[in-house]
Coordinates of C-alpha atoms in Angstrom, one line a residue:
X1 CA 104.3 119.7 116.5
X2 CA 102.7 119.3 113.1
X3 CA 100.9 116.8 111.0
X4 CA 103.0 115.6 107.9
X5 CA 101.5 113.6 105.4
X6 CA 103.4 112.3 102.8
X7 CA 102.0 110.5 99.3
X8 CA 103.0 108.9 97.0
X9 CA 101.8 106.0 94.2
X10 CA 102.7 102.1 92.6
X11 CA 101.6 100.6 89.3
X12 CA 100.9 104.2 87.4
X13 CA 102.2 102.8 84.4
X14 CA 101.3 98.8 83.9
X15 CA 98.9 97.5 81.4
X16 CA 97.8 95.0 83.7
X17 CA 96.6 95.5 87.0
X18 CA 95.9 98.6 89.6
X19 CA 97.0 102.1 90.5
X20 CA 97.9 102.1 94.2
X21 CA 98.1 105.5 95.6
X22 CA 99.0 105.5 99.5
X23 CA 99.2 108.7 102.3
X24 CA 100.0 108.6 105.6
X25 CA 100.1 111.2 108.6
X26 CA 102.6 111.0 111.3
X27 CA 103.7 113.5 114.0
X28 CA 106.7 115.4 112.4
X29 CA 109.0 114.5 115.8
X30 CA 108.4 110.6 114.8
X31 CA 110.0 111.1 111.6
X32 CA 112.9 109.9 112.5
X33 CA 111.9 106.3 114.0
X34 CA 111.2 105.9 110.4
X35 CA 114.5 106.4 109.1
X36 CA 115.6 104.2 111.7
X37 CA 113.9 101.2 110.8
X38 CA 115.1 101.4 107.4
X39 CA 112.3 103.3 105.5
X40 CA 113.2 105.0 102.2
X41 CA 112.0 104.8 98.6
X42 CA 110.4 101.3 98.2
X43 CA 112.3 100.8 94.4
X44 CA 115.7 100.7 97.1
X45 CA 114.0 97.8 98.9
X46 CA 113.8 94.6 98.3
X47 CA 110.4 92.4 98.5
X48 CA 110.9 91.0 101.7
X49 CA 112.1 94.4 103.4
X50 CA 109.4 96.1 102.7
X51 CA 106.7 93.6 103.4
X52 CA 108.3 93.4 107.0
X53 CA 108.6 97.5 106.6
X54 CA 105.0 97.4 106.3
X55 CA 104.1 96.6 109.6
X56 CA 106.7 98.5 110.8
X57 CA 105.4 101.5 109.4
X58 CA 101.7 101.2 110.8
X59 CA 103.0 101.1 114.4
X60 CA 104.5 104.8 113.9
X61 CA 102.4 106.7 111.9
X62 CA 99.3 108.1 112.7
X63 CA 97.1 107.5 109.7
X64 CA 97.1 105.9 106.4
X65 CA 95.0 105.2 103.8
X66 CA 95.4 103.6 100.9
X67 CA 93.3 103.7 97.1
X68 CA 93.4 100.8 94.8
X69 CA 92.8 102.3 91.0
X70 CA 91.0 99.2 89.0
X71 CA 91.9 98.9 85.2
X72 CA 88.0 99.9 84.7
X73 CA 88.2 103.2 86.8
X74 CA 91.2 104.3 84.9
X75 CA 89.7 103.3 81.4
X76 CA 86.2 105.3 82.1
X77 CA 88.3 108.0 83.5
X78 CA 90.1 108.9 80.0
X79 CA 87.4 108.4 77.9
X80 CA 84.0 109.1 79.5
X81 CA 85.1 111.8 81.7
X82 CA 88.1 113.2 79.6
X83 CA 90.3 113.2 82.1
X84 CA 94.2 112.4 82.2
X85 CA 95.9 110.1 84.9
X86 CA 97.6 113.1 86.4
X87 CA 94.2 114.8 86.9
X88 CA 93.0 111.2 88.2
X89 CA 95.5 111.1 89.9
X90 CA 95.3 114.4 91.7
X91 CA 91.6 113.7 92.8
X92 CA 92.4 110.3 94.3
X93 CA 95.4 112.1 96.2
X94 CA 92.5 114.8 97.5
X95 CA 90.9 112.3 98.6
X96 CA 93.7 111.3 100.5
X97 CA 94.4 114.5 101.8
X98 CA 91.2 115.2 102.9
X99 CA 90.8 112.0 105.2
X100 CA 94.2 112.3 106.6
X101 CA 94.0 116.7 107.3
X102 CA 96.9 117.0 108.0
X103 CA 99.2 120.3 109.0
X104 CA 101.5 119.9 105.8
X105 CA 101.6 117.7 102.9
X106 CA 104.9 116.2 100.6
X107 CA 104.0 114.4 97.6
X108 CA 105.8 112.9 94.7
X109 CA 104.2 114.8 91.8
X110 CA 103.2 112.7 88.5
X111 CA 102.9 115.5 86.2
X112 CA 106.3 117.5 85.0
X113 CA 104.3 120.8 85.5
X114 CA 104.0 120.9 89.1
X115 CA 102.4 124.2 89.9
X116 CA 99.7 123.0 87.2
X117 CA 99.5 119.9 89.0
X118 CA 99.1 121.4 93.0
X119 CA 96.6 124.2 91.7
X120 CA 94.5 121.5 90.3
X121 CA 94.4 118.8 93.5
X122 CA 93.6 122.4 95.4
X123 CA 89.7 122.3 93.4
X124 CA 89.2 119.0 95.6
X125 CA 90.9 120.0 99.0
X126 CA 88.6 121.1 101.9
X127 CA 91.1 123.0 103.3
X128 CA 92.1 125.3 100.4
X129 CA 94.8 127.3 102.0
X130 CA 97.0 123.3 103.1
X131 CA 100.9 123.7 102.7
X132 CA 101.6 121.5 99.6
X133 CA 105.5 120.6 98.9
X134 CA 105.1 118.7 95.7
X135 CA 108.3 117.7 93.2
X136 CA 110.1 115.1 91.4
X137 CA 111.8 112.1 93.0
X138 CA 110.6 112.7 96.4
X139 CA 110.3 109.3 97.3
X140 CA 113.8 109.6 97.8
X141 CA 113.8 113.2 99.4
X142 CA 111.4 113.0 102.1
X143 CA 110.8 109.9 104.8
X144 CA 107.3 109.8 104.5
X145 CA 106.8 110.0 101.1
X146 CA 108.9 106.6 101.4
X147 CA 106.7 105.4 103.8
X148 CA 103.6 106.2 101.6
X149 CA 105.8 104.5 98.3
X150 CA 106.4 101.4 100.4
X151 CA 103.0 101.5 101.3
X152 CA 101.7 101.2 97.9
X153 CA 104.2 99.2 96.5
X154 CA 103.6 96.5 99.2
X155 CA 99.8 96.4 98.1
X156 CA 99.9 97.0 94.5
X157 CA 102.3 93.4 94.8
X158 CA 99.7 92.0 96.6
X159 CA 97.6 93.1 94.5
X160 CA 99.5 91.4 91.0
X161 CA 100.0 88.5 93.2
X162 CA 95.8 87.8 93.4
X163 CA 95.6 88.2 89.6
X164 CA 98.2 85.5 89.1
X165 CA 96.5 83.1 92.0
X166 CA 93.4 83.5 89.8
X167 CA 95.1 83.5 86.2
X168 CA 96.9 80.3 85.5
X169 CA 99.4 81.6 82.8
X170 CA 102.0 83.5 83.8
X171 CA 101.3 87.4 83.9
X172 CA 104.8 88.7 84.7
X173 CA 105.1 92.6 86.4
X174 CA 102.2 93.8 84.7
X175 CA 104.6 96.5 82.5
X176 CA 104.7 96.6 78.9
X177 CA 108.1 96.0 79.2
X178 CA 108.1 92.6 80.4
X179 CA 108.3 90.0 77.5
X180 CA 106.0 87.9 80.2
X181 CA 103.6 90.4 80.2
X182 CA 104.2 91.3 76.4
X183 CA 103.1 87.2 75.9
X184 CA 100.6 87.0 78.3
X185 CA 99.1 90.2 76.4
X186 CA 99.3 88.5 73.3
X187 CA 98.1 85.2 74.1
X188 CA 95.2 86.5 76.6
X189 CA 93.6 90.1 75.5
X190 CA 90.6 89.2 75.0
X191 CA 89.9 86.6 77.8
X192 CA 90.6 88.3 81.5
X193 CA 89.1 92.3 80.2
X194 CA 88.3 92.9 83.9
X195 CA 92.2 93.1 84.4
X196 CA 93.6 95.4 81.5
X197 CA 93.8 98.6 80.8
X198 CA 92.4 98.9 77.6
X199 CA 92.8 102.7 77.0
X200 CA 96.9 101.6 76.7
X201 CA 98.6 101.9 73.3
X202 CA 100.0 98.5 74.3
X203 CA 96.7 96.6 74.4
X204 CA 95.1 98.7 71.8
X205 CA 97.7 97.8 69.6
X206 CA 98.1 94.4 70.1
X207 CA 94.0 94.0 70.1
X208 CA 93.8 95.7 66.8
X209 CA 96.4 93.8 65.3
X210 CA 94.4 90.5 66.5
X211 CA 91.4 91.7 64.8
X212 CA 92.9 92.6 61.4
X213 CA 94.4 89.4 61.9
X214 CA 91.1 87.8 62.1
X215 CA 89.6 89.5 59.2

């Protein structure tokens, strides 16, 4: 028997909105009862499925836990404490790790230099010598990394979804690419700060434009 945990994030990109990074730890011979409820990398899934996934999920695993990444946190991260999101990244997934302790972990890894990437999350492990399988796409490799991406997916929606209760115009996704979002951006920088992340060359450009506009 060993402990697998498997990690994985939601909303890294987005101008609006949280990071949501989610781990969880399940007994390796209950790998399977995920695959059989239909678990595999949330993007495959619709809405509904993984919402009723979800619950699913929490009655096989072990463990979970789950890290909501405010706009602000991000933002003071790359400029007051000149870090990157991979390297904010890594220390929110140690964290992870570290409360979970498990036997092995598998995580889908942000950065495309992945020894880099491990050796770094390895300064904030208490267990310095933890078997780490880290690569690309691995939401769709491993089973628990897709439990861990429907995880986070599921609350980073939930997440959007309070923003737009509270926010009367229409936000869209939260991604730059959205010509919702691109509008809302537009129309609504400089009212709702709490909820953008003001370090992106999206908002930075659209707020500078605004303000040689208005001189």
């Amino acid at each position: 028997m060993a402990i697998i945990c498997g990690i994985d994030e939601a909303g890294r990109g987005p101008v609006i909105g949280p990071m949501v990074l989610a781990g969880i730890s399940i007994d390796s011979r209950e790998i399977p009862r995920l695959k059989n409820i239909g678990v595999k990398d949330s993007k495959l899934l619709t809405p509904r499925k993984r919402e009723a996934i979800f619950k699913e999920i929490l009655n096989i695993i072990k463990k979970y836990k789950i890290m909501i990444v405010d706009p602000h946190e991000i933002d003071d991260a790359l400029k007051s404490y000149n870090l990157n999101l991979n390297r904010l990244e890594a220390i929110k997934t140690a964290i992870i790790i570290n409360y979970l302790n498990p036997d092995k972990v598998i995580l889908d890894c942000p950065s495309n230099n992945i020894k880099s990437y491990v050796n770094y999350l390895k300064l904030f492990l208490k267990n310095k010598n933890l078997e780490i399988n880290a690569g690309h796409d691995y939401d769709k490799k491993f089973i628990a990394v897709g439990a861990a991406s429907i995880l986070a997916k599921v609350t980073r929606d939930a997440q959007i979804k309070r923003l737009q209760f509270k926010i009367k115009d229409y936000i869209g996704s939260g991604y730059a690419s959205d010509p919702y979002t691109q509008k809302f951006l537009k129309d609504n920088f400089n009212k709702y700060p709490e909820i953008f992340r003001k370090t992106w060359s999206t908002y930075k450009r659209i707020a500078n434009q605004k303000k040689l506009n208005e001189f």
